[in-house]
XYZ file of N, CA, C and O in Angstrom:
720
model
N -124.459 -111.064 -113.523
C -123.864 -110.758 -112.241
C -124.993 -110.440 -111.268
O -125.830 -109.571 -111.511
N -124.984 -111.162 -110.179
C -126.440 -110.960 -109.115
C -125.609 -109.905 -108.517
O -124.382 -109.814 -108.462
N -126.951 -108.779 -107.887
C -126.958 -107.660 -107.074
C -125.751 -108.183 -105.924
O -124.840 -107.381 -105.719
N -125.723 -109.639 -105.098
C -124.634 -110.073 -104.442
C -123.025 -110.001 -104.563
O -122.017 -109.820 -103.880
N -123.389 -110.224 -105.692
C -122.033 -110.113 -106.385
C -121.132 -109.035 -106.826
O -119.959 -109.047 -107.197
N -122.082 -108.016 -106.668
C -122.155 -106.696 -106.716
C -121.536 -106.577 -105.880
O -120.320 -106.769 -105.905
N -122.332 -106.145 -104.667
C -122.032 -106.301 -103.407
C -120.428 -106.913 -103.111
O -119.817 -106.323 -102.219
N -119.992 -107.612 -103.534
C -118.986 -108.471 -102.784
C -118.030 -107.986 -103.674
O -116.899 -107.817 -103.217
N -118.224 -107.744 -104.766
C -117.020 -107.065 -105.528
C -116.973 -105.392 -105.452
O -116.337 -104.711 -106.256
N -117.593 -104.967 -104.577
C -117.870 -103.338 -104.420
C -117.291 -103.764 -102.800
O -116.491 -102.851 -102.594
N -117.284 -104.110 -102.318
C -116.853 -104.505 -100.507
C -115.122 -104.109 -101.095
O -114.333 -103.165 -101.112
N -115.230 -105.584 -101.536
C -113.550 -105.613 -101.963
C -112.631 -104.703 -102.689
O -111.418 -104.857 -102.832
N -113.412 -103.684 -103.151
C -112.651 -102.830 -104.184
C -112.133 -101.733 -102.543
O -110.969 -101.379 -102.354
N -113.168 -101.429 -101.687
C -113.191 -100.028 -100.905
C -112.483 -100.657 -99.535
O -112.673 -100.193 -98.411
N -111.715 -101.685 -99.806
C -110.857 -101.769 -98.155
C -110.078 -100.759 -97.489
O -110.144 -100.356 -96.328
N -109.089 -100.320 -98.741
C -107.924 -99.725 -98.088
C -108.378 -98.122 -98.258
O -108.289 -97.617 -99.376
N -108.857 -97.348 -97.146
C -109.302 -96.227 -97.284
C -108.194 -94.789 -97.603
O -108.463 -93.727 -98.165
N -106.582 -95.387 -96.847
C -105.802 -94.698 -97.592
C -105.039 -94.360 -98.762
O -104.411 -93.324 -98.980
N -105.184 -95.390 -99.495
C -105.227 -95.436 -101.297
C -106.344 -94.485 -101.572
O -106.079 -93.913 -102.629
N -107.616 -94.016 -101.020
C -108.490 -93.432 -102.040
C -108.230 -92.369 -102.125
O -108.514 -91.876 -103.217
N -107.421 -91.213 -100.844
C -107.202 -89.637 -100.920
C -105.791 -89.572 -101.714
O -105.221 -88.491 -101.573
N -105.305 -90.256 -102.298
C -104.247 -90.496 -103.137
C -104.712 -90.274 -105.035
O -104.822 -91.253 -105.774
N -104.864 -89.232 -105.384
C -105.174 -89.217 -106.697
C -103.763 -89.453 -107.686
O -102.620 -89.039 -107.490
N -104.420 -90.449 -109.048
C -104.188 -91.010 -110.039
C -103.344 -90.070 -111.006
O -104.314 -89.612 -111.609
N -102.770 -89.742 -111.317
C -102.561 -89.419 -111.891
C -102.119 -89.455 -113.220
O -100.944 -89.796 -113.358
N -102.806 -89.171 -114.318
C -102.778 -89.394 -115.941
C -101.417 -88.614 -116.460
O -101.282 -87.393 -116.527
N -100.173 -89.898 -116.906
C -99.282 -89.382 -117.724
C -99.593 -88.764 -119.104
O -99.207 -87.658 -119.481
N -100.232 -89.506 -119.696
C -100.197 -88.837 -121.102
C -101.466 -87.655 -121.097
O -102.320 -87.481 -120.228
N -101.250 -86.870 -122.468
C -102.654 -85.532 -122.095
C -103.518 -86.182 -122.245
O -103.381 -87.398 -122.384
N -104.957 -85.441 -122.271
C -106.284 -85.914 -122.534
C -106.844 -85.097 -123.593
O -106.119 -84.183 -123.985
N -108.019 -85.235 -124.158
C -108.547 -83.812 -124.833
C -108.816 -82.613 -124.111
O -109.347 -82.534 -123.003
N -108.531 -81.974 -124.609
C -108.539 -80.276 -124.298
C -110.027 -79.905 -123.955
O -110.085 -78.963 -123.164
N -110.906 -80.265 -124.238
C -112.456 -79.773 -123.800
C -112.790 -80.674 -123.075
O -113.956 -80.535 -122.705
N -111.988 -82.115 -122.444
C -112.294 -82.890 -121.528
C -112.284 -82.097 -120.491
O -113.160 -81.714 -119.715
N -110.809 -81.846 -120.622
C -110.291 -80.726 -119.672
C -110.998 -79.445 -118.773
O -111.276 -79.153 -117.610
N -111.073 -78.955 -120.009
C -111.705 -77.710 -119.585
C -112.885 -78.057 -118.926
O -113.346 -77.376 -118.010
N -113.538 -79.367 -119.462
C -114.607 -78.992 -118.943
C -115.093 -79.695 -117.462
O -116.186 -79.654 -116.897
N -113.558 -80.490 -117.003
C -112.912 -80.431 -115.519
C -112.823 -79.416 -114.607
O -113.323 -79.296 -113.488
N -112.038 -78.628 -115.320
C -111.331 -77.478 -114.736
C -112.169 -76.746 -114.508
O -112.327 -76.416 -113.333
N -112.902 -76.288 -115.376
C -113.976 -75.226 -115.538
C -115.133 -75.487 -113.909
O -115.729 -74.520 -113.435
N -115.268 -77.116 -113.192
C -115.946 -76.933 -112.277
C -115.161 -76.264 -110.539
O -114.083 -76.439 -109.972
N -116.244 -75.587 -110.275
C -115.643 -75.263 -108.416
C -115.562 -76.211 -107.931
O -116.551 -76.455 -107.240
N -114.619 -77.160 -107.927
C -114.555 -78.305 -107.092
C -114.563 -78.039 -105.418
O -114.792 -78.815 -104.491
N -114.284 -76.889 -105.436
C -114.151 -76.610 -103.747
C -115.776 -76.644 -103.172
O -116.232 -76.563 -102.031
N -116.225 -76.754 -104.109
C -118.075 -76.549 -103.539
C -118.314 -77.682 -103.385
O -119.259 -77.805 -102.605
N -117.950 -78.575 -103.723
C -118.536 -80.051 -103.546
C -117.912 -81.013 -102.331
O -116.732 -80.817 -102.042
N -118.440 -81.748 -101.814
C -117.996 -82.676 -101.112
C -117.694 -84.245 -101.642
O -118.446 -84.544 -102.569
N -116.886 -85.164 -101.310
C -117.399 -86.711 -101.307
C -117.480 -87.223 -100.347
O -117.735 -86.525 -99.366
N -117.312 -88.601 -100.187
C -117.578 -89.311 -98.781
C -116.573 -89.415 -98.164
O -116.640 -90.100 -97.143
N -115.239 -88.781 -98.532
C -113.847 -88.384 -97.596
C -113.633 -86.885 -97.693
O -112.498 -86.456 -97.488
N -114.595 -86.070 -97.980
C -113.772 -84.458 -97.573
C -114.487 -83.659 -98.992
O -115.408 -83.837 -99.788
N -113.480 -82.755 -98.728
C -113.536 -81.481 -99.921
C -113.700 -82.337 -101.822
O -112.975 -83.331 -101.793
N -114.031 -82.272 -102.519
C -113.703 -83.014 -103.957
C -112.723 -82.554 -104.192
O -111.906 -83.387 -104.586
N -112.078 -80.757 -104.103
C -111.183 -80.635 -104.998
C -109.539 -81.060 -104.897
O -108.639 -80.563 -105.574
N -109.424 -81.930 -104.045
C -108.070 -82.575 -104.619
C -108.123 -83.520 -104.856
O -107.022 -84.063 -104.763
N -109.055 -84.287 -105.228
C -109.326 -85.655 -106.102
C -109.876 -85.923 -106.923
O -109.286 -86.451 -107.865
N -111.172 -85.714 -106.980
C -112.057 -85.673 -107.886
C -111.577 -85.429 -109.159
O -111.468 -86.294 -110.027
N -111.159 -83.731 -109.337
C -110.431 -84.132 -110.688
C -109.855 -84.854 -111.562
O -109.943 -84.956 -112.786
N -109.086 -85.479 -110.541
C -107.319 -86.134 -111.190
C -108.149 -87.350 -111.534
O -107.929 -87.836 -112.643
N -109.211 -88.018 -110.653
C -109.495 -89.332 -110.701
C -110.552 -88.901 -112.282
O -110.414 -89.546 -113.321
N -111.483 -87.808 -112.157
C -111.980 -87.853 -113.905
C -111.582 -88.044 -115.084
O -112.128 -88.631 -116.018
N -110.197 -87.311 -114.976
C -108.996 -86.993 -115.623
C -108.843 -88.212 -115.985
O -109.270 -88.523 -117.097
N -108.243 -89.148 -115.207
C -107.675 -90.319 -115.400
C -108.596 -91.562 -115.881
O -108.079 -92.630 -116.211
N -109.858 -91.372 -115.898
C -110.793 -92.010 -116.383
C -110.623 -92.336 -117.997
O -110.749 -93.422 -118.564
N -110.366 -91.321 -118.432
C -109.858 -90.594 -119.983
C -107.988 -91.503 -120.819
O -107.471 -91.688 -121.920
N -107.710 -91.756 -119.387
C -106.638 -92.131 -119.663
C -106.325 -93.592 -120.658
O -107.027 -94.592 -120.514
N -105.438 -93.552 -121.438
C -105.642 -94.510 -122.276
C -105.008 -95.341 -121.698
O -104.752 -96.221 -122.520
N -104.447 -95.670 -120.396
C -103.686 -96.301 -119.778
C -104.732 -97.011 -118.738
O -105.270 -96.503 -117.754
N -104.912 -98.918 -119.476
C -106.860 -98.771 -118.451
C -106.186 -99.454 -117.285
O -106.876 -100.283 -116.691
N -105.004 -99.253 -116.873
C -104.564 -99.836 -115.248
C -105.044 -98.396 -114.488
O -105.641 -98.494 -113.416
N -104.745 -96.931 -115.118
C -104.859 -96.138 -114.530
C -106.452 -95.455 -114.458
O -106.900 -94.848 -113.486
N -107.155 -95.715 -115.711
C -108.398 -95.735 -115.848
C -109.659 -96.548 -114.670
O -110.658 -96.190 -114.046
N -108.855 -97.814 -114.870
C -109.586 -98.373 -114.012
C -109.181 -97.915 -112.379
O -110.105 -97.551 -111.652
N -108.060 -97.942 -111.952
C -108.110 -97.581 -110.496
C -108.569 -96.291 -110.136
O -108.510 -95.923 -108.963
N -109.092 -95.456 -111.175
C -109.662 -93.790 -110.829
C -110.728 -94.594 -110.782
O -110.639 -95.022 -109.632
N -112.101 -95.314 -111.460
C -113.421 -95.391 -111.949
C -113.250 -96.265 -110.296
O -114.408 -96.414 -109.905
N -112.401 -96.784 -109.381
C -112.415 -97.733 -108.241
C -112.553 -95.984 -107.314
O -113.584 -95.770 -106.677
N -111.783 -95.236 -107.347
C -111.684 -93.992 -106.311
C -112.567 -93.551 -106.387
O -113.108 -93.261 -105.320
N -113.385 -93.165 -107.845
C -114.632 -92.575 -107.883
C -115.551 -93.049 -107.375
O -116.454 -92.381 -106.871
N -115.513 -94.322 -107.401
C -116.964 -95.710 -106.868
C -116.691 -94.731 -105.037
O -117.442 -93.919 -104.497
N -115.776 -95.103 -104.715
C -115.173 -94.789 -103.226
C -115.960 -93.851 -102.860
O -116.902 -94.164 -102.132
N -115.753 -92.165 -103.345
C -115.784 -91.272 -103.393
C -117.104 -90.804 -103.829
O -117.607 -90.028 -103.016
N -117.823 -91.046 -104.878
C -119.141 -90.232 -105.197
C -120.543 -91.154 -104.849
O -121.680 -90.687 -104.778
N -120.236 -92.300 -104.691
C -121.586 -93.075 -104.529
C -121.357 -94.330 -103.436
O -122.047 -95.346 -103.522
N -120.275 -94.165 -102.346
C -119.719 -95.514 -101.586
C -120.778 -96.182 -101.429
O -121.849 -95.699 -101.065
N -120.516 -97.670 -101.760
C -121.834 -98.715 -101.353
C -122.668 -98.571 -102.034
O -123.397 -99.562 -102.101
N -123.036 -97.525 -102.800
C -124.331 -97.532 -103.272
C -125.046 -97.118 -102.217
O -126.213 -97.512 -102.210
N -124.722 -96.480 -101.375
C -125.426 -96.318 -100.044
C -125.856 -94.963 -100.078
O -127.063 -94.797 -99.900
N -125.298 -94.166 -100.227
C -125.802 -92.753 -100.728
C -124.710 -91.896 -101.743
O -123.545 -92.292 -101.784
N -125.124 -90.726 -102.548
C -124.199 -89.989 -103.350
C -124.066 -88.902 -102.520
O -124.806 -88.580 -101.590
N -122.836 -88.229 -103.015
C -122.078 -87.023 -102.324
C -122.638 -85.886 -103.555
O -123.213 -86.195 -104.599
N -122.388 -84.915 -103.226
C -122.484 -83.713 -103.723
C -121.796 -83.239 -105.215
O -122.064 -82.435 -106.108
N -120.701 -84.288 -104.902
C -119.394 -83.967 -106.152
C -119.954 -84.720 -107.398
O -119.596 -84.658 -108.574
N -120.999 -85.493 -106.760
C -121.498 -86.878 -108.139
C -122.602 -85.739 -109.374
O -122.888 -86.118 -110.510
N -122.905 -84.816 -108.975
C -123.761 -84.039 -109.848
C -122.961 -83.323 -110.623
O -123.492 -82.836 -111.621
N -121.654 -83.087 -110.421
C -121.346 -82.324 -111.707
C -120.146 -83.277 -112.070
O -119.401 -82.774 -112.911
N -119.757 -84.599 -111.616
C -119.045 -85.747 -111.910
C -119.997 -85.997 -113.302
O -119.374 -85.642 -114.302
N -120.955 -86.368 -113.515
C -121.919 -86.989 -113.656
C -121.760 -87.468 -115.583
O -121.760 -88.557 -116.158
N -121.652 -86.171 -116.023
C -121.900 -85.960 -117.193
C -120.524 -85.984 -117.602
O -120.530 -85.841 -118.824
N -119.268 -86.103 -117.152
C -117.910 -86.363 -117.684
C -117.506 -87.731 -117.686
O -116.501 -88.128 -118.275
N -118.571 -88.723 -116.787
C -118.763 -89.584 -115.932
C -119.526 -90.867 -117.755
O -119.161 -91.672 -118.612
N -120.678 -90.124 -117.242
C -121.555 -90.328 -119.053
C -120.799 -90.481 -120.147
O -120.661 -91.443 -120.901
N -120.333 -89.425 -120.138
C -119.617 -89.104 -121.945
C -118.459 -89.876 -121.884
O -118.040 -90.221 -122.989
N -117.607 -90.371 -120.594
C -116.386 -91.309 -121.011
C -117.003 -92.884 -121.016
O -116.254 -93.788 -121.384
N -118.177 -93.142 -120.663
C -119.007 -94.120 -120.444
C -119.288 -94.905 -121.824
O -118.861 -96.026 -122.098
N -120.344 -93.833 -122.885
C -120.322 -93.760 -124.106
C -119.095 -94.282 -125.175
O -119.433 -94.875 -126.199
N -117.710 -94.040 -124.894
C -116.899 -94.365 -125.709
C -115.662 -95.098 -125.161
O -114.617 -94.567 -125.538
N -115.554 -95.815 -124.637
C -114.842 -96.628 -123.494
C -114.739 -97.865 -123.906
O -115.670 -98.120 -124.670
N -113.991 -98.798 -123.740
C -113.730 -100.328 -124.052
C -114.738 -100.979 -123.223
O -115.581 -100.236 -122.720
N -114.817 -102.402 -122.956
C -116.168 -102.919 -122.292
C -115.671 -102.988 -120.698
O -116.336 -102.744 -119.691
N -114.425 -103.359 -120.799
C -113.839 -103.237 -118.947
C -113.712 -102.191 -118.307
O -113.733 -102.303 -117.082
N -113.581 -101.164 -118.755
C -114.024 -99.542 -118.313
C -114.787 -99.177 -118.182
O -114.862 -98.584 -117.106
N -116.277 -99.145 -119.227
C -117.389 -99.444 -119.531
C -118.058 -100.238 -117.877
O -118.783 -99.611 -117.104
N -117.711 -101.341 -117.697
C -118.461 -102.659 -116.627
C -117.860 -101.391 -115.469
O -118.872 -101.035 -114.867
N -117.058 -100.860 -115.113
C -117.080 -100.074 -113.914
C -117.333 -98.614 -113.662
O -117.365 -97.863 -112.686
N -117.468 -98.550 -114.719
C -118.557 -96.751 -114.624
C -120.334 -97.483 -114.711
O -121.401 -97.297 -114.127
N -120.012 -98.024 -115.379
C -121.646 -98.434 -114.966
C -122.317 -98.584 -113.576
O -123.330 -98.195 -112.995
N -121.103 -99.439 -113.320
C -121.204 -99.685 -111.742
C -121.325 -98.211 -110.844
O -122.158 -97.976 -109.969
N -120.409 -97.445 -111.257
C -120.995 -96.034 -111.160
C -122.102 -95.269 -110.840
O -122.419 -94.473 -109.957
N -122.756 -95.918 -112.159
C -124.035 -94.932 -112.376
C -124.855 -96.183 -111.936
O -126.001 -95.802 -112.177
N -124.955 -97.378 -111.464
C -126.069 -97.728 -110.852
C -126.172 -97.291 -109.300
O -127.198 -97.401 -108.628
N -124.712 -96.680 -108.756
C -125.049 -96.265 -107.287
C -125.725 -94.864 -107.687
O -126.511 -94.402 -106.859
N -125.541 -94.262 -108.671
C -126.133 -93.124 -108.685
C -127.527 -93.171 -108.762
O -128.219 -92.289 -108.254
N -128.102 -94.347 -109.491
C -129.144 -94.587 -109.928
C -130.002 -94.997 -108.814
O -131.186 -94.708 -108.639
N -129.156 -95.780 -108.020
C -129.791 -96.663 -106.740
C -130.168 -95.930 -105.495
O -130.979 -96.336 -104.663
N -129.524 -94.851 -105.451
C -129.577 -93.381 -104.375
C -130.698 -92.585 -104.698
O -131.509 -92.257 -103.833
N -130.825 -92.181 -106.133
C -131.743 -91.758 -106.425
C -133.380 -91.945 -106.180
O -134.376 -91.265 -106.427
N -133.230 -92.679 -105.829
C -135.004 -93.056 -105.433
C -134.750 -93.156 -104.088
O -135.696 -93.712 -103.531
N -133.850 -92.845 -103.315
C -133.903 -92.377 -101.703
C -134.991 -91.480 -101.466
O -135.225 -90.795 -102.462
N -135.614 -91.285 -100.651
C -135.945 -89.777 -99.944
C -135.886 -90.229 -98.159
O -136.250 -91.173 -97.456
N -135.171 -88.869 -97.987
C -134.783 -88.587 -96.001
C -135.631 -87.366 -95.739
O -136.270 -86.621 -96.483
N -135.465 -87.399 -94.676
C -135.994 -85.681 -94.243
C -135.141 -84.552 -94.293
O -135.482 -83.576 -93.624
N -133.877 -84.482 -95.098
C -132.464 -84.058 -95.232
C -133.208 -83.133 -96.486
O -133.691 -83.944 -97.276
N -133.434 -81.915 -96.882
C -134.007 -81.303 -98.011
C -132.627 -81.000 -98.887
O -132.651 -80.956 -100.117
N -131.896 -80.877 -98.411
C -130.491 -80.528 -99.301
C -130.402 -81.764 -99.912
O -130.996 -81.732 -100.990
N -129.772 -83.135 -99.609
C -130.255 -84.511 -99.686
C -131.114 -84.644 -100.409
O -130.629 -85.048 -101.466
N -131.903 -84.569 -100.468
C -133.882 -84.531 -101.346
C -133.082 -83.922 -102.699
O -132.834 -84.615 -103.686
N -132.772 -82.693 -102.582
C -132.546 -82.027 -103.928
C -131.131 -82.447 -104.778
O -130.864 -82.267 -105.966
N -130.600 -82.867 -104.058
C -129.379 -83.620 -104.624
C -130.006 -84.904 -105.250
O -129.636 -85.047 -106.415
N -130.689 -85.691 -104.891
C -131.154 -87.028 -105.905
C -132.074 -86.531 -106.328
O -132.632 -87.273 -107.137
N -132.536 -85.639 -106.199
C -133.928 -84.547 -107.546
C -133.062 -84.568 -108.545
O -133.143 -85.204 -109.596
N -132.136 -83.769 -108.141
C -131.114 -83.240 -109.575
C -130.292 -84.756 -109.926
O -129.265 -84.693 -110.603
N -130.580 -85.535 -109.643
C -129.592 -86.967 -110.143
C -130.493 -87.081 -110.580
O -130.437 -86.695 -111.747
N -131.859 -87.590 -110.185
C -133.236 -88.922 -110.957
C -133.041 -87.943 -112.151
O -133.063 -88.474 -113.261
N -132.821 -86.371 -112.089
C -133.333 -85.631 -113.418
C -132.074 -86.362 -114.501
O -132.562 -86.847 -115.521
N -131.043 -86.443 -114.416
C -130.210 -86.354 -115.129
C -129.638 -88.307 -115.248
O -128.713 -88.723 -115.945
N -130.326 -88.939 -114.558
C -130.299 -90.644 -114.937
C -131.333 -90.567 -116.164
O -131.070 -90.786 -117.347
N -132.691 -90.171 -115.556
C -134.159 -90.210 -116.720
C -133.491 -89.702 -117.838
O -133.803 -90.535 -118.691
N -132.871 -88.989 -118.321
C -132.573 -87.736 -118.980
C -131.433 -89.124 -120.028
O -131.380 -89.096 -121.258
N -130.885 -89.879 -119.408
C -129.879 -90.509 -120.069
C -130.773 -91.809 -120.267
O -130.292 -92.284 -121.295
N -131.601 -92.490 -119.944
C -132.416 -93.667 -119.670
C -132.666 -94.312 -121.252
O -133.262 -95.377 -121.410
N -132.090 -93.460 -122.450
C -131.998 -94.716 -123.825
C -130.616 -95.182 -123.491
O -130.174 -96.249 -123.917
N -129.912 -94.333 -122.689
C -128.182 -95.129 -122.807
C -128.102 -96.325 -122.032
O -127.230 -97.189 -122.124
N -128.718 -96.312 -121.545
C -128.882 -97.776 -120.343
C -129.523 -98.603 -121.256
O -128.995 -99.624 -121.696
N -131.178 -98.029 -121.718
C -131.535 -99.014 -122.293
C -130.564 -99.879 -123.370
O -130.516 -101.109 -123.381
N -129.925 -99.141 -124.125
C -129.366 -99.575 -125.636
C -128.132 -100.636 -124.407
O -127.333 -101.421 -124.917
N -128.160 -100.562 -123.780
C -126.451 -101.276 -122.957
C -127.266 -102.768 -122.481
O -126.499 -103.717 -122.320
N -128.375 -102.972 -122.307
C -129.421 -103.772 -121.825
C -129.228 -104.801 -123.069
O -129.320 -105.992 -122.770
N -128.998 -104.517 -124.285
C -128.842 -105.378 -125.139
C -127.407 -105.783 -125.811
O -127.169 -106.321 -126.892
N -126.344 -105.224 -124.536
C -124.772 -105.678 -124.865
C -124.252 -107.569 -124.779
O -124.440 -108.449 -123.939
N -123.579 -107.524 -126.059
C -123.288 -109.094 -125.742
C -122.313 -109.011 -124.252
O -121.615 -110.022 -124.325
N -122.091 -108.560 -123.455
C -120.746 -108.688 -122.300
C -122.412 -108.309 -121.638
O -123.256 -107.455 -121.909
N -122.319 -109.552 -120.559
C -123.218 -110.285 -119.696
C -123.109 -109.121 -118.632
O -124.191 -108.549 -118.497
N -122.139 -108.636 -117.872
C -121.540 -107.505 -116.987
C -122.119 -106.187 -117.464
O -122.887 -105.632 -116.679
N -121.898 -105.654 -118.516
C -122.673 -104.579 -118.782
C -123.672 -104.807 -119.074
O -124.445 -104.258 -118.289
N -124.198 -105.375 -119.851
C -125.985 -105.914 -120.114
C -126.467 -105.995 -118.656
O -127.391 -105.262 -118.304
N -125.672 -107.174 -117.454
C -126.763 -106.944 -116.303
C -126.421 -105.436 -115.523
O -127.440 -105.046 -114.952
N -125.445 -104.637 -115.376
C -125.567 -103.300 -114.955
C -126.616 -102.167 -115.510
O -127.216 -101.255 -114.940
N -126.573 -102.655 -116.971
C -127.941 -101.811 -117.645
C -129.012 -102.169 -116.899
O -129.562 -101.264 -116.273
N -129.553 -103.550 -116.788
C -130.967 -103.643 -116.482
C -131.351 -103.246 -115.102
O -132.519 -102.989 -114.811
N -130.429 -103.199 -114.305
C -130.466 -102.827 -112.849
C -130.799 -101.566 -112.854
O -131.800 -101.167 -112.260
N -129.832 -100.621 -113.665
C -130.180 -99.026 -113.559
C -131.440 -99.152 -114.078
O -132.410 -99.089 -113.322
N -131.576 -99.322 -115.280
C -133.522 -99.175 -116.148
C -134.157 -99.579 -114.935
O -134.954 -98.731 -114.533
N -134.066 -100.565 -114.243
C -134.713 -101.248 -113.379
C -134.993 -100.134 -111.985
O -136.158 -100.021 -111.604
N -134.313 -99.644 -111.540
C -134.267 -98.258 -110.445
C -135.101 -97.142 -111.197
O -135.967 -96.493 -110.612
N -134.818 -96.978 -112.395
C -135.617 -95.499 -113.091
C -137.211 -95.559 -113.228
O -138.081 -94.699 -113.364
N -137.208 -97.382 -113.105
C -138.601 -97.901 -113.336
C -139.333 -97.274 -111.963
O -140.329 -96.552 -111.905
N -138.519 -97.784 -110.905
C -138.642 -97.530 -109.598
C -139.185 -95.720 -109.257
O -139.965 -95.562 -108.317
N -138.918 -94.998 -109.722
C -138.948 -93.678 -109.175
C -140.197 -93.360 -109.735
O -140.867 -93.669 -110.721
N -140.316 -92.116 -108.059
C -141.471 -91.770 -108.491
C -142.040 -90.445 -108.589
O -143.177 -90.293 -109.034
């Protein structure tokens, strides 16, 4: 999949901006320490690229989990929306997204899998930003720390037979290469 293509399938996902403040909601439960360890964040401290996180963010993590991948997948589309739009910059909410973000990443089918990746290459791709914004600065400090920090999981995905995740791996490795 070329970086274009990227592009053109990340355009098309983020048209309708009033579908994204609309959270997903997961019928069946999830695990209990998924949970908690949702719940457990101040979502009111964080921002995304439409507002406050805490009335979305959750539901859309939540639903990531969901074994239902119509509902899986249209949260991992709100989240794209919401923590990293465009790949253009990350919000605030993507640092403690991050690692619930990871761990459903890790054990996921390959079509769930191909769009959290997509995920973590805007995270990845932000990360080697620097502005004159120091809050900004320390927000992709604390991301490059915690991409590097994961950088065998990409690698090992670099050698997936599904062409989609194999080229999302090499792009992220490819950004981590980048930082400096």
């Amino acid at each position: 999949m070329s970086i274009f293509k990227i592009f053109k399938r990340n355009t098309e996902k983020s048209e309708s901006k009033s579908e994204i403040l609309t959270p997903i909601i997961c019928e069946k439960e999830i695990d209990e320490q998924i949970l908690k360890q949702i719940n457990d964040i101040d979502w009111e401290n964080f921002e995304t690229a439409y507002g406050n996180a805490h009335r979305t963010i959750p539901n859309y993590l939540k639903s990531i989990y969901c074994e239902d991948i119509k509902i899986a997948l249209e949260a991992t589309h709100q989240l794209w929306c919401s923590l990293c739009h465009q790949h253009a910059y990350i919000s605030s909410a993507s640092l403690p997204a991050y690692e619930i973000i990871r761990n459903r990443l890790i054990g996921c089918n390959e079509k769930l899998k191909v769009e959290l990746l997509d995920i973590m290459l805007g995270f990845a791709s932000c990360a080697k930003d620097k502005t004159d914004d120091k809050k900004y600065n320390e927000l992709i400090s604390q991301m490059k720390i915690k991409i590097v920090k994961d950088k065998g999981i990409f690698e090992k995905y670099t050698q997936n037979q599904n062409d989609d995740i194999k080229e999302f791996a090499e792009l992220i490795t490819e950004q981590i290469k980048n930082y400096s």
